[in-house]
mmCIF file of C-alpha atoms in Angstrom:
data_model
loop_
_atom_site.group_PDB
_atom_site.id
_atom_site.type_symbol
_atom_site.label_atom_id
_atom_site.label_comp_id
_atom_site.label_asym_id
_atom_site.label_seq_id
_atom_site.Cartn_x
_atom_site.Cartn_y
_atom_site.Cartn_z
ATOM 1 C CA MET A 634 -4.560 -20.057 -30.100
ATOM 2 C CA ILE A 635 -3.829 -21.651 -26.725
ATOM 3 C CA LEU A 636 -5.966 -21.936 -23.599
ATOM 4 C CA PHE A 637 -3.617 -21.954 -20.613
ATOM 5 C CA PRO A 638 -5.037 -23.503 -17.424
ATOM 6 C CA ALA A 639 -3.670 -21.779 -14.342
ATOM 7 C CA ILE A 640 -2.231 -23.099 -11.118
ATOM 8 C CA ASP A 641 -1.683 -20.333 -8.568
ATOM 9 C CA LEU A 642 0.368 -21.479 -5.597
ATOM 10 C CA LYS A 643 -0.031 -20.229 -2.039
ATOM 11 C CA GLY A 644 1.413 -22.231 0.814
ATOM 12 C CA GLY A 645 2.006 -25.157 -1.541
ATOM 13 C CA GLN A 646 -1.673 -25.363 -2.501
ATOM 14 C CA CYS A 647 -3.615 -24.525 -5.666
ATOM 15 C CA VAL A 648 -5.670 -21.418 -4.970
ATOM 16 C CA ARG A 649 -7.466 -18.603 -6.755
ATOM 17 C CA LEU A 650 -7.432 -15.054 -5.484
ATOM 18 C CA LYS A 651 -10.150 -12.458 -5.816
ATOM 19 C CA LEU A 652 -8.912 -9.175 -7.320
ATOM 20 C CA GLY A 653 -5.352 -10.124 -6.421
ATOM 21 C CA ASP A 654 -6.062 -10.070 -2.678
ATOM 22 C CA MET A 655 -4.023 -12.692 -0.803
ATOM 23 C CA GLN A 656 -6.595 -12.579 2.013
ATOM 24 C CA GLN A 657 -9.300 -13.702 -0.412
ATOM 25 C CA ALA A 658 -7.846 -17.043 -1.486
ATOM 26 C CA THR A 659 -9.960 -20.089 -2.261
ATOM 27 C CA VAL A 660 -8.158 -23.439 -2.069
ATOM 28 C CA TYR A 661 -9.072 -25.717 -4.980
ATOM 29 C CA ASN A 662 -6.523 -28.508 -4.639
ATOM 30 C CA THR A 663 -3.942 -29.359 -2.004
ATOM 31 C CA ASP A 664 -1.932 -31.424 -4.528
ATOM 32 C CA PRO A 665 -0.479 -29.220 -7.317
ATOM 33 C CA ALA A 666 1.078 -32.205 -9.115
ATOM 34 C CA ALA A 667 -2.286 -33.967 -9.303
ATOM 35 C CA GLN A 668 -3.858 -30.777 -10.637
ATOM 36 C CA ALA A 669 -1.169 -30.518 -13.323
ATOM 37 C CA ARG A 670 -1.769 -34.126 -14.374
ATOM 38 C CA SER A 671 -5.502 -33.507 -14.467
ATOM 39 C CA PHE A 672 -5.115 -30.560 -16.825
ATOM 40 C CA GLU A 673 -2.883 -32.616 -19.123
ATOM 41 C CA ASP A 674 -5.358 -35.518 -19.089
ATOM 42 C CA GLN A 675 -8.136 -33.107 -20.045
ATOM 43 C CA GLY A 676 -6.220 -32.211 -23.205
ATOM 44 C CA PHE A 677 -4.589 -28.905 -22.365
ATOM 45 C CA GLU A 678 -1.268 -28.267 -24.110
ATOM 46 C CA TRP A 679 0.378 -25.772 -21.737
ATOM 47 C CA LEU A 680 0.327 -24.906 -18.041
ATOM 48 C CA HIS A 681 0.512 -21.452 -16.476
ATOM 49 C CA VAL A 682 1.874 -21.418 -12.906
ATOM 50 C CA VAL A 683 2.225 -18.477 -10.519
ATOM 51 C CA ASP A 684 4.107 -18.541 -7.228
ATOM 52 C CA LEU A 685 1.909 -16.049 -5.380
ATOM 53 C CA ASP A 686 3.966 -16.091 -2.190
ATOM 54 C CA GLY A 687 7.096 -15.599 -4.279
ATOM 55 C CA ALA A 688 5.613 -12.580 -6.053
ATOM 56 C CA PHE A 689 5.166 -10.834 -2.711
ATOM 57 C CA ALA A 690 8.433 -12.056 -1.193
ATOM 58 C CA GLY A 691 10.605 -11.312 -4.214
ATOM 59 C CA HIS A 692 12.013 -14.840 -4.392
ATOM 60 C CA SER A 693 10.727 -18.362 -4.971
ATOM 61 C CA ALA A 694 8.531 -19.487 -2.101
ATOM 62 C CA ASN A 695 6.777 -22.514 -3.622
ATOM 63 C CA GLY A 696 9.770 -24.083 -5.347
ATOM 64 C CA ASP A 697 9.031 -27.586 -4.093
ATOM 65 C CA ALA A 698 5.477 -27.455 -5.402
ATOM 66 C CA VAL A 699 6.673 -26.180 -8.787
ATOM 67 C CA GLU A 700 9.191 -29.003 -9.041
ATOM 68 C CA THR A 701 6.495 -31.599 -8.351
ATOM 69 C CA ILE A 702 4.430 -30.025 -11.133
ATOM 70 C CA LEU A 703 7.336 -30.205 -13.577
ATOM 71 C CA LYS A 704 7.792 -33.894 -12.769
ATOM 72 C CA ALA A 705 4.064 -34.632 -13.023
ATOM 73 C CA THR A 706 3.328 -33.241 -16.491
ATOM 74 C CA ASP A 707 4.844 -33.481 -19.947
ATOM 75 C CA ASN A 708 3.203 -30.206 -20.920
ATOM 76 C CA PRO A 709 5.390 -27.111 -21.214
ATOM 77 C CA VAL A 710 5.119 -24.901 -18.134
ATOM 78 C CA GLN A 711 5.487 -21.146 -17.771
ATOM 79 C CA LEU A 712 6.149 -19.760 -14.287
ATOM 80 C CA GLY A 713 5.910 -16.313 -12.760
ATOM 81 C CA GLY A 714 6.263 -14.944 -9.256
ATOM 82 C CA GLY A 715 9.433 -13.761 -7.530
ATOM 83 C CA ILE A 716 11.840 -14.421 -10.397
ATOM 84 C CA ARG A 717 14.164 -11.440 -10.228
ATOM 85 C CA THR A 718 17.726 -12.448 -11.260
ATOM 86 C CA LEU A 719 19.537 -14.069 -14.192
ATOM 87 C CA ASP A 720 20.749 -16.867 -11.913
ATOM 88 C CA HIS A 721 17.185 -17.529 -10.809
ATOM 89 C CA ILE A 722 16.022 -17.650 -14.429
ATOM 90 C CA GLU A 723 18.795 -20.047 -15.413
ATOM 91 C CA ALA A 724 18.095 -22.284 -12.411
ATOM 92 C CA TRP A 725 14.430 -22.679 -13.322
ATOM 93 C CA LEU A 726 15.064 -23.260 -17.010
ATOM 94 C CA SER A 727 17.639 -25.912 -16.134
ATOM 95 C CA ARG A 728 14.925 -27.779 -14.192
ATOM 96 C CA GLY A 729 12.737 -28.082 -17.252
ATOM 97 C CA LEU A 730 10.646 -24.933 -17.143
ATOM 98 C CA ARG A 731 9.766 -23.758 -20.658
ATOM 99 C CA ARG A 732 9.250 -20.069 -19.878
ATOM 100 C CA VAL A 733 9.923 -17.713 -17.010
ATOM 101 C CA ILE A 734 7.576 -14.769 -16.588
ATOM 102 C CA LEU A 735 9.211 -11.552 -15.425
ATOM 103 C CA GLY A 736 6.895 -8.961 -13.913
ATOM 104 C CA THR A 737 8.226 -6.675 -11.206
ATOM 105 C CA VAL A 738 11.765 -6.831 -12.572
ATOM 106 C CA ALA A 739 10.457 -5.751 -15.991
ATOM 107 C CA VAL A 740 9.455 -2.462 -14.353
ATOM 108 C CA ARG A 741 12.379 -2.111 -11.959
ATOM 109 C CA ASN A 742 15.155 -3.318 -14.274
ATOM 110 C CA PRO A 743 14.138 -3.662 -17.940
ATOM 111 C CA ALA A 744 17.788 -4.104 -18.924
ATOM 112 C CA LEU A 745 17.815 -7.417 -17.040
ATOM 113 C CA VAL A 746 14.841 -8.627 -19.092
ATOM 114 C CA ILE A 747 16.618 -7.706 -22.317
ATOM 115 C CA GLU A 748 19.761 -9.512 -21.165
ATOM 116 C CA ALA A 749 17.705 -12.560 -20.170
ATOM 117 C CA CYS A 750 16.131 -12.662 -23.631
ATOM 118 C CA ARG A 751 19.618 -12.583 -25.154
ATOM 119 C CA LYS A 752 20.896 -15.400 -22.930
ATOM 120 C CA PHE A 753 17.750 -17.549 -23.033
ATOM 121 C CA PRO A 754 16.068 -16.878 -26.385
ATOM 122 C CA GLY A 755 12.462 -18.011 -26.577
ATOM 123 C CA HIS A 756 12.223 -18.705 -22.850
ATOM 124 C CA VAL A 757 11.431 -15.297 -21.371
ATOM 125 C CA ALA A 758 7.954 -13.783 -21.110
ATOM 126 C CA VAL A 759 6.961 -10.479 -19.535
ATOM 127 C CA GLY A 760 4.031 -10.244 -17.154
ATOM 128 C CA ILE A 761 2.180 -6.930 -17.255
ATOM 129 C CA ASP A 762 -0.372 -6.675 -14.471
ATOM 130 C CA ALA A 763 -2.504 -3.547 -14.530
ATOM 131 C CA LYS A 764 -4.870 -1.870 -12.109
ATOM 132 C CA GLY A 765 -6.772 1.183 -13.243
ATOM 133 C CA GLY A 766 -4.736 1.226 -16.427
ATOM 134 C CA LYS A 767 -1.375 1.436 -14.620
ATOM 135 C CA VAL A 768 1.192 -1.326 -14.137
ATOM 136 C CA ALA A 769 1.254 -2.955 -10.684
ATOM 137 C CA VAL A 770 4.309 -4.629 -9.120
ATOM 138 C CA GLU A 771 5.382 -6.640 -6.066
ATOM 139 C CA GLY A 772 2.587 -9.174 -6.369
ATOM 140 C CA TRP A 773 0.097 -6.449 -7.339
ATOM 141 C CA ALA A 774 0.653 -4.747 -3.979
ATOM 142 C CA GLU A 775 2.154 -1.555 -5.432
ATOM 143 C CA ALA A 776 1.103 0.640 -8.334
ATOM 144 C CA SER A 777 3.597 2.285 -10.675
ATOM 145 C CA GLU A 778 3.149 5.300 -12.932
ATOM 146 C CA LEU A 779 3.865 3.250 -16.042
ATOM 147 C CA GLY A 780 1.205 2.712 -18.645
ATOM 148 C CA ILE A 781 0.636 -0.754 -20.097
ATOM 149 C CA ILE A 782 1.712 0.036 -23.650
ATOM 150 C CA GLU A 783 4.588 2.213 -22.459
ATOM 151 C CA LEU A 784 6.094 -0.735 -20.596
ATOM 152 C CA ALA A 785 5.442 -3.247 -23.372
ATOM 153 C CA ARG A 786 7.198 -1.097 -25.957
ATOM 154 C CA LYS A 787 10.394 -1.149 -23.894
ATOM 155 C CA PHE A 788 10.837 -4.765 -25.011
ATOM 156 C CA GLU A 789 10.091 -4.485 -28.719
ATOM 157 C CA GLY A 790 12.814 -6.295 -30.626
ATOM 158 C CA ALA A 791 14.333 -7.798 -27.478
ATOM 159 C CA GLY A 792 13.103 -11.314 -28.166
ATOM 160 C CA VAL A 793 10.385 -11.539 -25.506
ATOM 161 C CA ALA A 794 8.434 -14.741 -26.186
ATOM 162 C CA ALA A 795 5.099 -13.359 -24.973
ATOM 163 C CA ILE A 796 3.439 -10.715 -22.840
ATOM 164 C CA ILE A 797 0.964 -12.007 -20.270
ATOM 165 C CA TYR A 798 -1.438 -9.131 -19.671
ATOM 166 C CA THR A 799 -3.640 -9.315 -16.573
ATOM 167 C CA ASP A 800 -6.385 -6.876 -15.714
ATOM 168 C CA ILE A 801 -6.316 -7.080 -11.914
ATOM 169 C CA ASP A 802 -9.698 -5.362 -11.647
ATOM 170 C CA ARG A 803 -11.259 -8.421 -13.296
ATOM 171 C CA ASP A 804 -9.064 -11.197 -11.949
ATOM 172 C CA GLY A 805 -10.820 -13.945 -10.054
ATOM 173 C CA ILE A 806 -14.310 -12.437 -10.248
ATOM 174 C CA LEU A 807 -15.450 -13.979 -13.558
ATOM 175 C CA ALA A 808 -16.202 -10.572 -15.068
ATOM 176 C CA GLY A 809 -14.953 -11.504 -18.522
ATOM 177 C CA ILE A 810 -11.680 -10.601 -20.233
ATOM 178 C CA ASN A 811 -11.007 -6.889 -20.767
ATOM 179 C CA TRP A 812 -10.947 -7.295 -24.525
ATOM 180 C CA THR A 813 -10.658 -3.591 -25.309
ATOM 181 C CA SER A 814 -7.462 -3.078 -23.324
ATOM 182 C CA THR A 815 -6.019 -6.464 -24.299
ATOM 183 C CA LEU A 816 -6.501 -5.927 -28.025
ATOM 184 C CA GLU A 817 -5.187 -2.362 -27.819
ATOM 185 C CA LEU A 818 -1.996 -3.789 -26.333
ATOM 186 C CA ALA A 819 -1.775 -6.511 -28.976
ATOM 187 C CA ASP A 820 -2.184 -3.868 -31.710
ATOM 188 C CA ALA A 821 0.530 -1.678 -30.181
ATOM 189 C CA VAL A 822 3.363 -4.238 -30.112
ATOM 190 C CA SER A 823 4.642 -7.092 -32.235
ATOM 191 C CA ILE A 824 5.203 -9.340 -29.204
ATOM 192 C CA PRO A 825 2.515 -12.065 -28.843
ATOM 193 C CA VAL A 826 0.005 -11.222 -26.092
ATOM 194 C CA ILE A 827 -1.739 -13.676 -23.752
ATOM 195 C CA ALA A 828 -4.969 -12.436 -22.148
ATOM 196 C CA SER A 829 -5.459 -12.985 -18.429
ATOM 197 C CA GLY A 830 -7.890 -11.927 -15.744
ATOM 198 C CA GLY A 831 -11.609 -12.550 -15.683
ATOM 199 C CA LEU A 832 -12.129 -15.287 -18.277
ATOM 200 C CA ALA A 833 -15.598 -16.420 -17.315
ATOM 201 C CA SER A 834 -17.319 -18.624 -19.857
ATOM 202 C CA LEU A 835 -17.325 -20.194 -23.290
ATOM 203 C CA ASP A 836 -18.401 -16.792 -24.600
ATOM 204 C CA ASP A 837 -14.891 -15.545 -23.768
ATOM 205 C CA ILE A 838 -13.434 -18.495 -25.669
ATOM 206 C CA ARG A 839 -15.624 -17.677 -28.657
ATOM 207 C CA ARG A 840 -14.609 -14.011 -28.434
ATOM 208 C CA MET A 841 -10.967 -15.046 -28.397
ATOM 209 C CA LEU A 842 -11.531 -16.845 -31.696
ATOM 210 C CA GLU A 843 -12.999 -13.827 -33.489
ATOM 211 C CA PRO A 844 -10.842 -12.461 -36.345
ATOM 212 C CA ASP A 845 -9.674 -9.340 -34.471
ATOM 213 C CA ALA A 846 -8.433 -11.454 -31.541
ATOM 214 C CA ARG A 847 -6.538 -13.995 -33.624
ATOM 215 C CA LYS A 848 -3.404 -11.913 -33.104
ATOM 216 C CA LEU A 849 -3.352 -13.138 -29.478
ATOM 217 C CA GLU A 850 -1.352 -16.201 -28.492
ATOM 218 C CA GLY A 851 -4.194 -17.246 -26.228
ATOM 219 C CA ALA A 852 -5.774 -16.720 -22.829
ATOM 220 C CA ILE A 853 -5.382 -17.982 -19.277
ATOM 221 C CA SER A 854 -8.240 -19.543 -17.350
ATOM 222 C CA GLY A 855 -8.358 -20.181 -13.631
ATOM 223 C CA ARG A 856 -11.509 -19.905 -11.549
ATOM 224 C CA ALA A 857 -13.854 -20.631 -14.465
ATOM 225 C CA LEU A 858 -12.194 -24.019 -14.958
ATOM 226 C CA TYR A 859 -12.055 -24.854 -11.258
ATOM 227 C CA ASP A 860 -15.688 -23.870 -10.723
ATOM 228 C CA GLY A 861 -16.866 -25.863 -13.731
ATOM 229 C CA ARG A 862 -18.130 -22.780 -15.590
ATOM 230 C CA ILE A 863 -16.058 -23.835 -18.597
ATOM 231 C CA ASP A 864 -16.172 -27.405 -19.836
ATOM 232 C CA PRO A 865 -12.593 -28.224 -20.929
ATOM 233 C CA LYS A 866 -13.710 -30.617 -23.649
ATOM 234 C CA GLU A 867 -16.051 -28.067 -25.209
ATOM 235 C CA ALA A 868 -13.557 -25.201 -24.911
ATOM 236 C CA LEU A 869 -10.736 -27.192 -26.489
ATOM 237 C CA ALA A 870 -13.073 -28.423 -29.239
ATOM 238 C CA LEU A 871 -13.914 -24.817 -30.140
ATOM 239 C CA ILE A 872 -10.213 -23.963 -30.347
ATOM 240 C CA GLN A 873 -9.411 -27.050 -32.415
ATOM 241 C CA ALA A 874 -12.246 -26.271 -34.814
ATOM 242 C CA ALA A 875 -10.877 -22.758 -35.292
ATOM 243 C CA ARG A 876 -7.396 -24.139 -35.961
ATOM 244 C CA THR A 877 -8.761 -26.607 -38.500
ATOM 245 C CA LYS A 878 -10.657 -23.830 -40.253
ATOM 246 C CA GLU A 879 -7.517 -21.690 -40.450
ATOM 247 C CA THR A 880 -5.489 -24.463 -42.069
ATOM 248 C CA ALA A 881 -8.239 -25.639 -44.421
#
């Protein structure tokens, strides 16, 4: 079980959005590299990064900031936002990124995702962002007719490293993870699922460690960490205790 701290990039700064609205962005740090180092120093093992501008533009828009992050931390980094081609995937992986997250292209061109998994095994994740139970694309600006599980099942057996599932209706408002929908997705596919959107407190961490949620790879935390609602030391201690219990 992994707790992924999030760095969302807008204009080269670390921000958090409210309900996916680019006009409701709170700046938390103007130095993404320093934020990445801080998360590593706190004991986190991974880093989740989203190029928000890139997600809307359809191409990398915060590449310089991402590169400073990669140089600043030894932690593995997964990146989503505007990654739409095989060349783009290869370019990022060659710079030291551990995982690319494919969202819009997973809806528009699932064959490309399958090909990427074949070419870069273990390095491709799929981002499924949902609003009202339907998959959203283009930086959450457009809704599709696809259901969450319907899309996820397109990639069964393809070698997708993980599915990052975000409930947009909860993102950035500290409403708590949508456990019902997240666990339904995890039950429906064999691909590891990472919960995202709304993680609010240590109660969500404790819920993540319950037996029925152990099938998840972990969860992503943004605003709750930045606002101090979750103490990193306490959260990571809970996760470590659960790991120790599992291996005992």
